Amino acid sequence: MSTITFGSTLSLDQFKTAIATAGDQVTIIGEGEPGIGKSAVMGSLSRLFPNHEHAYIDCTLLDLGDFALPYTEVVEATGLNMRVTKFAPNARFKFQSGKPVIVMLDEIGKAMKSVKNVLLTLMLEHRIGDMQLPKGSIVFGTTNLASDGVGDMLEAHARNRVCFVKVRKPHAGFNADGSIDSDSWGAWALENDIAPEIIAGVRQYPQFLESYTNPAQKENPYIFNPLRAGSAAFVTPRSLEKASHIAKKRHVLGNEMTLSLLAGTIGESAARDLEAFFTVVDKLASWEVIIRDPENTKLPEDTIAKCIQVFSAITRVDKDSFDQWMTYLDRMDKEWQALFARSIVKSSTKSSIAVKNKRFVKWATDNQWLF
């Protein structure tokens, strides 16, 4: 008989699945560290429910007047025409659409107490005032952990109306055998056009994505820690995405400005460690050169360079360049061939290209032991 561990955390994907499955009946609130991707779940749900309207509500900005405004209406009562007051809901909640709505109550733990009280009926009954959300609507929320020390709190009577779950920080996901965990930051990064040097940096420094809730990470200089004073910028999945945008503009910004911007985004320790990866990128053959002459283009020499080259290929290869890339890849060591193959077959956008490519299929058949 299996043992169930109560109080365990959910991954971001499990959080999304829980909302998609039960969110029309139960309001699920995800608690997690800052910047781990809780808010991005809205985008995933939007793709799962394309026929739903989507209402993103930043609870930190709400005041009582942002919910509904009064208006009067004449109704017939006991033979008399009586004027009564009703309330028109704010259009941001999308009641007016007539379609099911996905309402995300972001940062609900930081909302004013009066705002939380108004939201109770929305979370419990899918209602604001007299207006009811269309059938099939989903309401969910996000908040930070109380231990984060950023002011998130819901009173007991509010918590009893919803389901609270802890959402864990995504781990790096890169394994020694070249595989990448499907439910990890690494898998997400390869699907979302993150700069290859940023991906390679996280592979080299998986401690970038450790959690302060792990006592062993007490001295980790890269991550958010509420007990450490003066930690301004730090590494999270959110800040790594921003760092990727900066890295892609490095040729315009120059090295000094790039490092300054990265330090203000992911912290100075992480920025300094990534500097070596930028130096390597400058020495790599361009993608255009590789595709034009895959048999003679110089191969990267060190581990970091090979890693960046493979991650760059995963994000850039298409059906027209796949054969040329395979010619180049065949000249690299098996571990890098395996990293490319294991990653590409898990990609929702590139796997269909790979399995239709004869060169790749032959390679996969000849190297089944690597899978």
mmCIF file of C-alpha atoms in Angstrom:
data_model
loop_
_atom_site.group_PDB
_atom_site.id
_atom_site.type_symbol
_atom_site.label_atom_id
_atom_site.label_comp_id
_atom_site.label_asym_id
_atom_site.label_seq_id
_atom_site.Cartn_x
_atom_site.Cartn_y
_atom_site.Cartn_z
ATOM 1 C CA MET A 1 0.000 0.000 0.000
ATOM 2 C CA SER A 2 1.446 3.336 -1.036
ATOM 3 C CA THR A 3 2.007 6.078 1.529
ATOM 4 C CA ILE A 4 0.431 9.468 0.942
ATOM 5 C CA THR A 5 2.409 12.459 2.177
ATOM 6 C CA PHE A 6 -0.043 15.166 3.198
ATOM 7 C CA GLY A 7 1.027 18.744 2.751
ATOM 8 C CA SER A 8 3.405 18.007 -0.126
ATOM 9 C CA THR A 9 3.981 20.665 -2.752
ATOM 10 C CA LEU A 10 2.680 20.785 -6.317
ATOM 11 C CA SER A 11 4.665 21.559 -9.426
ATOM 12 C CA LEU A 12 3.455 24.389 -11.647
ATOM 13 C CA ASP A 13 2.090 21.832 -14.102
ATOM 14 C CA GLN A 14 0.200 20.040 -11.312
ATOM 15 C CA PHE A 15 -1.155 23.388 -10.106
ATOM 16 C CA LYS A 16 -2.450 24.086 -13.621
ATOM 17 C CA THR A 17 -3.974 20.593 -13.896
ATOM 18 C CA ALA A 18 -5.711 20.948 -10.539
ATOM 19 C CA ILE A 19 -7.291 24.246 -11.590
ATOM 20 C CA ALA A 20 -8.315 22.899 -14.989
ATOM 21 C CA THR A 21 -9.912 19.843 -13.381
ATOM 22 C CA ALA A 22 -11.620 21.214 -10.267
ATOM 23 C CA GLY A 23 -11.396 24.987 -10.593
ATOM 24 C CA ASP A 24 -14.990 25.421 -11.762
ATOM 25 C CA GLN A 25 -16.202 24.155 -8.361
ATOM 26 C CA VAL A 26 -13.339 24.952 -5.988
ATOM 27 C CA THR A 27 -11.229 28.117 -5.907
ATOM 28 C CA ILE A 28 -7.618 26.962 -5.687
ATOM 29 C CA ILE A 29 -5.027 29.385 -4.313
ATOM 30 C CA GLY A 30 -1.390 28.613 -5.088
ATOM 31 C CA GLU A 31 1.187 29.738 -2.520
ATOM 32 C CA GLY A 32 4.806 29.953 -3.636
ATOM 33 C CA GLU A 33 8.043 31.908 -3.614
ATOM 34 C CA PRO A 34 8.331 35.109 -5.670
ATOM 35 C CA GLY A 35 8.989 34.810 -9.383
ATOM 36 C CA ILE A 36 8.560 31.062 -9.817
ATOM 37 C CA GLY A 37 5.887 31.284 -12.534
ATOM 38 C CA LYS A 38 2.591 31.168 -10.640
ATOM 39 C CA SER A 39 1.110 34.027 -12.644
ATOM 40 C CA ALA A 40 2.170 32.397 -15.919
ATOM 41 C CA VAL A 41 -0.304 29.579 -15.225
ATOM 42 C CA MET A 42 -2.984 31.914 -16.617
ATOM 43 C CA GLY A 43 -1.411 31.621 -20.062
ATOM 44 C CA SER A 44 -1.396 27.823 -19.885
ATOM 45 C CA LEU A 45 -5.043 27.758 -18.834
ATOM 46 C CA SER A 46 -5.959 30.135 -21.650
ATOM 47 C CA ARG A 47 -4.530 27.657 -24.141
ATOM 48 C CA LEU A 48 -6.395 24.784 -22.493
ATOM 49 C CA PHE A 49 -9.695 26.709 -22.567
ATOM 50 C CA PRO A 50 -9.645 28.762 -25.791
ATOM 51 C CA ASN A 51 -13.402 29.398 -25.632
ATOM 52 C CA HIS A 52 -13.229 31.012 -22.181
ATOM 53 C CA GLU A 53 -12.791 34.713 -21.523
ATOM 54 C CA HIS A 54 -9.770 35.584 -19.405
ATOM 55 C CA ALA A 55 -9.812 38.095 -16.552
ATOM 56 C CA TYR A 56 -6.482 38.870 -14.897
ATOM 57 C CA ILE A 57 -7.058 40.737 -11.625
ATOM 58 C CA ASP A 58 -4.118 42.305 -9.777
ATOM 59 C CA CYS A 59 -5.553 42.320 -6.276
ATOM 60 C CA THR A 60 -2.904 44.733 -4.956
ATOM 61 C CA LEU A 61 -4.431 47.497 -7.094
ATOM 62 C CA LEU A 62 -8.087 46.955 -6.168
ATOM 63 C CA ASP A 63 -10.182 49.239 -4.013
ATOM 64 C CA LEU A 64 -13.842 48.775 -3.060
ATOM 65 C CA GLY A 65 -15.004 51.032 -5.872
ATOM 66 C CA ASP A 66 -13.348 48.778 -8.433
ATOM 67 C CA PHE A 67 -15.907 45.992 -8.059
ATOM 68 C CA ALA A 68 -19.270 47.525 -8.931
ATOM 69 C CA LEU A 69 -21.028 50.875 -9.224
ATOM 70 C CA PRO A 70 -24.629 51.569 -8.109
ATOM 71 C CA TYR A 71 -27.471 52.427 -10.467
ATOM 72 C CA THR A 72 -31.225 52.653 -9.958
ATOM 73 C CA GLU A 73 -33.954 50.744 -11.725
ATOM 74 C CA VAL A 74 -37.736 50.945 -11.533
ATOM 75 C CA VAL A 75 -39.408 47.629 -10.622
ATOM 76 C CA GLU A 76 -43.021 46.766 -9.964
ATOM 77 C CA ALA A 77 -43.610 45.850 -6.341
ATOM 78 C CA THR A 78 -47.012 45.296 -4.629
ATOM 79 C CA GLY A 79 -48.702 47.202 -7.438
ATOM 80 C CA LEU A 80 -46.340 50.148 -7.157
ATOM 81 C CA ASN A 81 -43.466 51.221 -9.328
ATOM 82 C CA MET A 82 -40.518 51.315 -6.961
ATOM 83 C CA ARG A 83 -37.015 52.554 -7.706
ATOM 84 C CA VAL A 84 -34.321 50.256 -6.287
ATOM 85 C CA THR A 85 -30.534 50.308 -6.301
ATOM 86 C CA LYS A 86 -28.567 47.679 -8.161
ATOM 87 C CA PHE A 87 -24.850 47.316 -8.831
ATOM 88 C CA ALA A 88 -23.126 47.070 -12.198
ATOM 89 C CA PRO A 89 -19.978 44.909 -12.005
ATOM 90 C CA ASN A 90 -16.679 46.216 -13.305
ATOM 91 C CA ALA A 91 -16.039 45.092 -16.892
ATOM 92 C CA ARG A 92 -12.608 43.741 -15.894
ATOM 93 C CA PHE A 93 -14.300 40.641 -14.413
ATOM 94 C CA LYS A 94 -15.845 39.835 -17.840
ATOM 95 C CA PHE A 95 -19.346 39.050 -16.484
ATOM 96 C CA GLN A 96 -20.717 40.728 -19.597
ATOM 97 C CA SER A 97 -19.126 38.288 -22.055
ATOM 98 C CA GLY A 98 -21.804 35.624 -21.733
ATOM 99 C CA LYS A 99 -19.027 33.026 -22.015
ATOM 100 C CA PRO A 100 -17.325 31.094 -19.211
ATOM 101 C CA VAL A 101 -14.548 33.150 -17.649
ATOM 102 C CA ILE A 102 -11.189 32.237 -16.133
ATOM 103 C CA VAL A 103 -10.633 34.745 -13.320
ATOM 104 C CA MET A 104 -7.144 34.934 -11.872
ATOM 105 C CA LEU A 105 -6.857 36.735 -8.529
ATOM 106 C CA ASP A 106 -3.149 37.495 -8.525
ATOM 107 C CA GLU A 107 -1.427 38.438 -5.252
ATOM 108 C CA ILE A 108 -4.658 38.005 -3.338
ATOM 109 C CA GLY A 109 -2.773 37.773 -0.050
ATOM 110 C CA LYS A 110 -1.611 41.395 -0.451
ATOM 111 C CA ALA A 111 -5.079 42.841 -1.084
ATOM 112 C CA MET A 112 -6.707 45.202 1.431
ATOM 113 C CA LYS A 113 -8.878 43.443 3.997
ATOM 114 C CA SER A 114 -12.045 45.077 2.659
ATOM 115 C CA VAL A 115 -11.175 43.890 -0.863
ATOM 116 C CA LYS A 116 -10.594 40.338 0.354
ATOM 117 C CA ASN A 117 -14.040 40.381 1.973
ATOM 118 C CA VAL A 118 -15.707 41.372 -1.288
ATOM 119 C CA LEU A 119 -13.795 38.672 -3.130
ATOM 120 C CA LEU A 120 -15.101 35.978 -0.770
ATOM 121 C CA THR A 121 -18.381 35.663 -2.676
ATOM 122 C CA LEU A 122 -16.514 35.507 -5.976
ATOM 123 C CA MET A 123 -14.280 32.722 -4.686
ATOM 124 C CA LEU A 124 -17.077 30.761 -2.992
ATOM 125 C CA GLU A 125 -20.107 31.430 -5.190
ATOM 126 C CA HIS A 126 -18.651 32.932 -8.412
ATOM 127 C CA ARG A 127 -20.695 36.028 -7.712
ATOM 128 C CA ILE A 128 -20.179 39.777 -7.233
ATOM 129 C CA GLY A 129 -23.279 41.459 -5.875
ATOM 130 C CA ASP A 130 -26.259 40.051 -7.794
ATOM 131 C CA MET A 131 -24.225 39.096 -10.851
ATOM 132 C CA GLN A 132 -23.182 35.492 -11.352
ATOM 133 C CA LEU A 133 -20.316 34.302 -13.522
ATOM 134 C CA PRO A 134 -21.481 32.139 -16.451
ATOM 135 C CA LYS A 135 -21.610 28.405 -15.811
ATOM 136 C CA GLY A 136 -18.272 26.656 -16.280
ATOM 137 C CA SER A 137 -16.255 29.662 -15.130
ATOM 138 C CA ILE A 138 -13.038 29.110 -13.178
ATOM 139 C CA VAL A 139 -11.702 31.251 -10.340
ATOM 140 C CA PHE A 140 -8.208 30.735 -8.934
ATOM 141 C CA GLY A 141 -5.592 32.806 -7.155
ATOM 142 C CA THR A 142 -1.925 33.166 -6.305
ATOM 143 C CA THR A 143 -0.067 34.469 -3.287
ATOM 144 C CA ASN A 144 3.378 34.302 -1.737
ATOM 145 C CA LEU A 145 4.396 32.113 1.172
ATOM 146 C CA ALA A 146 3.925 33.709 4.575
ATOM 147 C CA SER A 147 7.594 32.948 5.250
ATOM 148 C CA ASP A 148 8.594 35.140 2.286
ATOM 149 C CA GLY A 149 7.909 38.134 4.516
ATOM 150 C CA VAL A 150 6.273 40.236 1.792
ATOM 151 C CA GLY A 151 2.938 40.811 3.502
ATOM 152 C CA ASP A 152 0.733 37.975 2.224
ATOM 153 C CA MET A 153 -2.078 36.890 4.542
ATOM 154 C CA LEU A 154 -5.603 35.528 4.357
ATOM 155 C CA GLU A 155 -7.744 35.263 7.466
ATOM 156 C CA ALA A 156 -9.114 31.925 8.649
ATOM 157 C CA HIS A 157 -12.675 32.575 7.434
ATOM 158 C CA ALA A 158 -11.302 33.333 3.964
ATOM 159 C CA ARG A 159 -9.031 30.307 3.872
ATOM 160 C CA ASN A 160 -11.963 28.069 4.774
ATOM 161 C CA ARG A 161 -13.740 29.088 1.566
ATOM 162 C CA VAL A 162 -10.934 28.016 -0.764
ATOM 163 C CA CYS A 163 -8.300 25.330 -1.303
ATOM 164 C CA PHE A 164 -4.737 26.376 -0.513
ATOM 165 C CA VAL A 165 -1.846 24.469 -2.107
ATOM 166 C CA LYS A 166 1.890 25.101 -1.961
ATOM 167 C CA VAL A 167 3.524 25.438 -5.378
ATOM 168 C CA ARG A 168 7.191 24.524 -5.467
ATOM 169 C CA LYS A 169 9.929 26.341 -7.327
ATOM 170 C CA PRO A 170 10.908 24.663 -10.619
ATOM 171 C CA HIS A 171 14.260 22.892 -10.477
ATOM 172 C CA ALA A 172 16.901 23.204 -13.191
ATOM 173 C CA GLY A 173 16.106 19.739 -14.550
ATOM 174 C CA PHE A 174 19.390 18.864 -16.297
ATOM 175 C CA ASN A 175 20.542 15.311 -15.600
ATOM 176 C CA ALA A 176 24.029 13.816 -15.862
ATOM 177 C CA ASP A 177 22.975 11.451 -18.674
ATOM 178 C CA GLY A 178 21.946 14.367 -20.907
ATOM 179 C CA SER A 179 18.217 14.067 -20.279
ATOM 180 C CA ILE A 180 16.078 16.976 -19.108
ATOM 181 C CA ASP A 181 13.166 16.488 -16.710
ATOM 182 C CA SER A 182 9.902 17.268 -18.452
ATOM 183 C CA ASP A 183 8.499 19.220 -15.502
ATOM 184 C CA SER A 184 11.481 21.538 -15.000
ATOM 185 C CA TRP A 185 12.781 24.991 -15.817
ATOM 186 C CA GLY A 186 15.165 23.501 -18.375
ATOM 187 C CA ALA A 187 12.342 21.930 -20.384
ATOM 188 C CA TRP A 188 10.351 25.162 -20.206
ATOM 189 C CA ALA A 189 13.361 27.242 -21.294
ATOM 190 C CA LEU A 190 13.933 25.163 -24.423
ATOM 191 C CA GLU A 191 10.272 25.591 -25.361
ATOM 192 C CA ASN A 192 10.253 29.342 -24.817
ATOM 193 C CA ASP A 193 13.253 30.662 -26.752
ATOM 194 C CA ILE A 194 15.442 31.423 -23.740
ATOM 195 C CA ALA A 195 18.955 32.473 -24.784
ATOM 196 C CA PRO A 196 21.211 29.380 -25.028
ATOM 197 C CA GLU A 197 23.919 30.926 -22.839
ATOM 198 C CA ILE A 198 21.347 31.454 -20.074
ATOM 199 C CA ILE A 199 20.211 27.821 -20.391
ATOM 200 C CA ALA A 200 23.816 26.619 -20.337
ATOM 201 C CA GLY A 201 24.461 28.792 -17.286
ATOM 202 C CA VAL A 202 21.618 27.177 -15.343
ATOM 203 C CA ARG A 203 22.843 23.732 -16.413
ATOM 204 C CA GLN A 204 26.285 24.613 -15.037
ATOM 205 C CA TYR A 205 24.874 26.256 -11.884
ATOM 206 C CA PRO A 206 21.671 24.401 -10.928
ATOM 207 C CA GLN A 207 21.875 26.127 -7.543
ATOM 208 C CA PHE A 208 20.461 29.182 -9.349
ATOM 209 C CA LEU A 209 17.049 27.571 -8.879
ATOM 210 C CA GLU A 210 17.316 26.108 -5.400
ATOM 211 C CA SER A 211 14.808 27.188 -2.751
ATOM 212 C CA TYR A 212 15.524 29.082 0.437
ATOM 213 C CA THR A 213 13.087 26.724 2.191
ATOM 214 C CA ASN A 214 15.816 24.071 1.953
ATOM 215 C CA PRO A 215 18.055 24.618 5.034
ATOM 216 C CA ALA A 216 21.081 23.473 3.009
ATOM 217 C CA GLN A 217 20.722 26.601 0.822
ATOM 218 C CA LYS A 218 21.191 29.045 3.684
ATOM 219 C CA GLU A 219 24.391 30.458 2.165
ATOM 220 C CA ASN A 220 23.269 30.317 -1.485
ATOM 221 C CA PRO A 221 24.164 33.791 -2.856
ATOM 222 C CA TYR A 222 21.955 33.565 -5.939
ATOM 223 C CA ILE A 223 18.450 33.085 -4.575
ATOM 224 C CA PHE A 224 15.788 35.005 -2.673
ATOM 225 C CA ASN A 225 16.129 34.595 1.077
ATOM 226 C CA PRO A 226 13.904 36.651 3.413
ATOM 227 C CA LEU A 227 16.413 36.201 6.246
ATOM 228 C CA ARG A 228 19.269 37.771 4.320
ATOM 229 C CA ALA A 229 19.285 41.563 4.434
ATOM 230 C CA GLY A 230 20.139 43.600 1.398
ATOM 231 C CA SER A 231 19.393 40.961 -1.259
ATOM 232 C CA ALA A 232 17.999 43.199 -3.995
ATOM 233 C CA ALA A 233 18.115 41.278 -7.287
ATOM 234 C CA PHE A 234 18.095 37.485 -7.238
ATOM 235 C CA VAL A 235 17.623 34.536 -9.572
ATOM 236 C CA THR A 236 14.124 33.193 -10.237
ATOM 237 C CA PRO A 237 12.492 31.728 -13.351
ATOM 238 C CA ARG A 238 10.961 35.164 -13.917
ATOM 239 C CA SER A 239 14.254 37.067 -13.657
ATOM 240 C CA LEU A 240 16.024 34.490 -15.849
ATOM 241 C CA GLU A 241 13.512 35.199 -18.600
ATOM 242 C CA LYS A 242 14.301 38.901 -18.308
ATOM 243 C CA ALA A 243 18.029 38.084 -18.320
ATOM 244 C CA SER A 244 17.493 36.201 -21.576
ATOM 245 C CA HIS A 245 16.106 39.331 -23.254
ATOM 246 C CA ILE A 246 19.163 41.270 -22.092
ATOM 247 C CA ALA A 247 21.558 38.566 -23.297
ATOM 248 C CA LYS A 248 20.022 38.631 -26.766
ATOM 249 C CA LYS A 249 20.786 42.377 -27.004
ATOM 250 C CA ARG A 250 24.373 42.015 -25.802
ATOM 251 C CA HIS A 251 25.823 42.768 -29.247
ATOM 252 C CA VAL A 252 24.136 46.186 -29.066
ATOM 253 C CA LEU A 253 24.576 46.880 -25.362
ATOM 254 C CA GLY A 254 28.206 45.819 -25.097
ATOM 255 C CA ASN A 255 29.694 43.668 -22.355
ATOM 256 C CA GLU A 256 29.903 46.288 -19.582
ATOM 257 C CA MET A 257 26.313 47.478 -19.918
ATOM 258 C CA THR A 258 25.056 43.907 -20.298
ATOM 259 C CA LEU A 259 26.676 42.869 -17.020
ATOM 260 C CA SER A 260 25.277 45.927 -15.240
ATOM 261 C CA LEU A 261 21.765 45.149 -16.457
ATOM 262 C CA LEU A 262 22.111 41.478 -15.539
ATOM 263 C CA ALA A 263 23.347 42.375 -12.050
ATOM 264 C CA GLY A 264 20.215 44.486 -11.611
ATOM 265 C CA THR A 265 18.056 41.598 -12.804
ATOM 266 C CA ILE A 266 19.515 38.381 -11.357
ATOM 267 C CA GLY A 267 22.068 39.735 -8.873
ATOM 268 C CA GLU A 268 25.789 40.402 -9.158
ATOM 269 C CA SER A 269 26.906 36.860 -8.243
ATOM 270 C CA ALA A 270 24.882 35.255 -11.027
ATOM 271 C CA ALA A 271 25.818 37.979 -13.528
ATOM 272 C CA ARG A 272 29.533 37.443 -12.890
ATOM 273 C CA ASP A 273 29.199 33.693 -13.304
ATOM 274 C CA LEU A 274 27.396 34.137 -16.616
ATOM 275 C CA GLU A 275 30.141 36.436 -17.949
ATOM 276 C CA ALA A 276 32.263 33.424 -18.916
ATOM 277 C CA PHE A 277 29.414 32.063 -21.035
ATOM 278 C CA PHE A 278 29.241 35.269 -23.074
ATOM 279 C CA THR A 279 32.972 35.067 -23.750
ATOM 280 C CA VAL A 280 32.486 31.541 -25.076
ATOM 281 C CA VAL A 281 29.574 32.526 -27.321
ATOM 282 C CA ASP A 282 31.724 35.129 -29.046
ATOM 283 C CA LYS A 283 34.138 32.387 -30.131
ATOM 284 C CA LEU A 284 31.524 29.980 -31.496
ATOM 285 C CA ALA A 285 30.821 29.494 -35.171
ATOM 286 C CA SER A 286 27.566 31.158 -36.169
ATOM 287 C CA TRP A 287 24.508 29.101 -37.006
ATOM 288 C CA GLU A 288 24.667 30.286 -40.605
ATOM 289 C CA VAL A 289 28.266 29.089 -40.987
ATOM 290 C CA ILE A 290 27.448 25.690 -39.490
ATOM 291 C CA ILE A 291 24.520 25.122 -41.833
ATOM 292 C CA ARG A 292 26.473 26.316 -44.860
ATOM 293 C CA ASP A 293 29.473 24.010 -44.235
ATOM 294 C CA PRO A 294 28.680 21.433 -41.522
ATOM 295 C CA GLU A 295 31.533 19.098 -42.497
ATOM 296 C CA ASN A 296 34.317 21.624 -42.104
ATOM 297 C CA THR A 297 33.105 24.207 -39.586
ATOM 298 C CA LYS A 298 35.277 24.114 -36.491
ATOM 299 C CA LEU A 299 33.800 22.266 -33.521
ATOM 300 C CA PRO A 300 33.683 23.933 -30.087
ATOM 301 C CA GLU A 301 36.476 22.810 -27.807
ATOM 302 C CA ASP A 302 35.394 23.104 -24.172
ATOM 303 C CA THR A 303 32.353 21.806 -22.312
ATOM 304 C CA ILE A 304 30.595 25.151 -21.945
ATOM 305 C CA ALA A 305 30.985 25.897 -25.653
ATOM 306 C CA LYS A 306 29.593 22.505 -26.674
ATOM 307 C CA CYS A 307 26.669 22.919 -24.296
ATOM 308 C CA ILE A 308 25.773 26.349 -25.680
ATOM 309 C CA GLN A 309 26.120 25.123 -29.269
ATOM 310 C CA VAL A 310 23.700 22.245 -28.682
ATOM 311 C CA PHE A 311 21.119 24.371 -26.851
ATOM 312 C CA SER A 312 21.337 26.960 -29.603
ATOM 313 C CA ALA A 313 20.632 24.256 -32.183
ATOM 314 C CA ILE A 314 17.604 22.970 -30.271
ATOM 315 C CA THR A 315 16.007 26.409 -30.445
ATOM 316 C CA ARG A 316 17.028 27.205 -34.049
ATOM 317 C CA VAL A 317 16.908 23.982 -36.080
ATOM 318 C CA ASP A 318 14.037 23.531 -38.532
ATOM 319 C CA LYS A 319 13.132 21.038 -41.272
ATOM 320 C CA ASP A 320 15.301 22.846 -43.835
ATOM 321 C CA SER A 321 18.437 22.858 -41.667
ATOM 322 C CA PHE A 322 18.020 19.531 -39.842
ATOM 323 C CA ASP A 323 20.186 17.444 -42.207
ATOM 324 C CA GLN A 324 23.062 19.922 -42.112
ATOM 325 C CA TRP A 325 22.902 20.129 -38.334
ATOM 326 C CA MET A 326 22.952 16.321 -38.041
ATOM 327 C CA THR A 327 26.086 16.273 -40.196
ATOM 328 C CA TYR A 328 27.731 18.719 -37.812
ATOM 329 C CA LEU A 329 26.408 16.941 -34.713
ATOM 330 C CA ASP A 330 27.787 13.575 -35.892
ATOM 331 C CA ARG A 331 31.255 15.042 -35.440
ATOM 332 C CA MET A 332 30.642 15.775 -31.745
ATOM 333 C CA ASP A 333 30.969 13.344 -28.830
ATOM 334 C CA LYS A 334 28.076 10.998 -28.069
ATOM 335 C CA GLU A 335 27.104 12.802 -24.860
ATOM 336 C CA TRP A 336 26.312 15.972 -26.827
ATOM 337 C CA GLN A 337 24.490 14.017 -29.506
ATOM 338 C CA ALA A 338 22.427 12.463 -26.725
ATOM 339 C CA LEU A 339 21.687 15.842 -25.134
ATOM 340 C CA PHE A 340 20.352 17.125 -28.449
ATOM 341 C CA ALA A 341 18.333 13.985 -29.200
ATOM 342 C CA ARG A 342 16.765 13.631 -25.760
ATOM 343 C CA SER A 343 15.821 17.298 -25.704
ATOM 344 C CA ILE A 344 14.443 17.558 -29.222
ATOM 345 C CA VAL A 345 12.105 14.566 -28.869
ATOM 346 C CA LYS A 346 10.488 16.173 -25.809
ATOM 347 C CA SER A 347 9.911 19.490 -27.552
ATOM 348 C CA SER A 348 6.276 20.143 -28.437
ATOM 349 C CA THR A 349 7.350 22.334 -31.362
ATOM 350 C CA LYS A 350 10.400 20.447 -32.698
ATOM 351 C CA SER A 351 9.709 16.754 -32.047
ATOM 352 C CA SER A 352 7.477 16.409 -35.113
ATOM 353 C CA ILE A 353 10.318 17.751 -37.284
ATOM 354 C CA ALA A 354 12.813 15.339 -35.730
ATOM 355 C CA VAL A 355 10.754 12.171 -36.129
ATOM 356 C CA LYS A 356 10.193 12.968 -39.821
ATOM 357 C CA ASN A 357 13.870 13.508 -40.522
ATOM 358 C CA LYS A 358 15.526 10.379 -41.952
ATOM 359 C CA ARG A 359 18.972 11.263 -40.615
ATOM 360 C CA PHE A 360 17.642 11.678 -37.095
ATOM 361 C CA VAL A 361 15.541 8.508 -37.232
ATOM 362 C CA LYS A 362 18.594 6.516 -38.354
ATOM 363 C CA TRP A 363 20.691 8.057 -35.584
ATOM 364 C CA ALA A 364 18.006 7.215 -32.996
ATOM 365 C CA THR A 365 17.772 3.623 -34.297
ATOM 366 C CA ASP A 366 21.548 3.178 -34.184
ATOM 367 C CA ASN A 367 21.812 4.671 -30.691
ATOM 368 C CA GLN A 368 18.772 3.258 -28.898
ATOM 369 C CA TRP A 369 20.941 2.576 -25.845
ATOM 370 C CA LEU A 370 21.184 6.342 -25.271
ATOM 371 C CA PHE A 371 17.421 6.688 -24.705
#
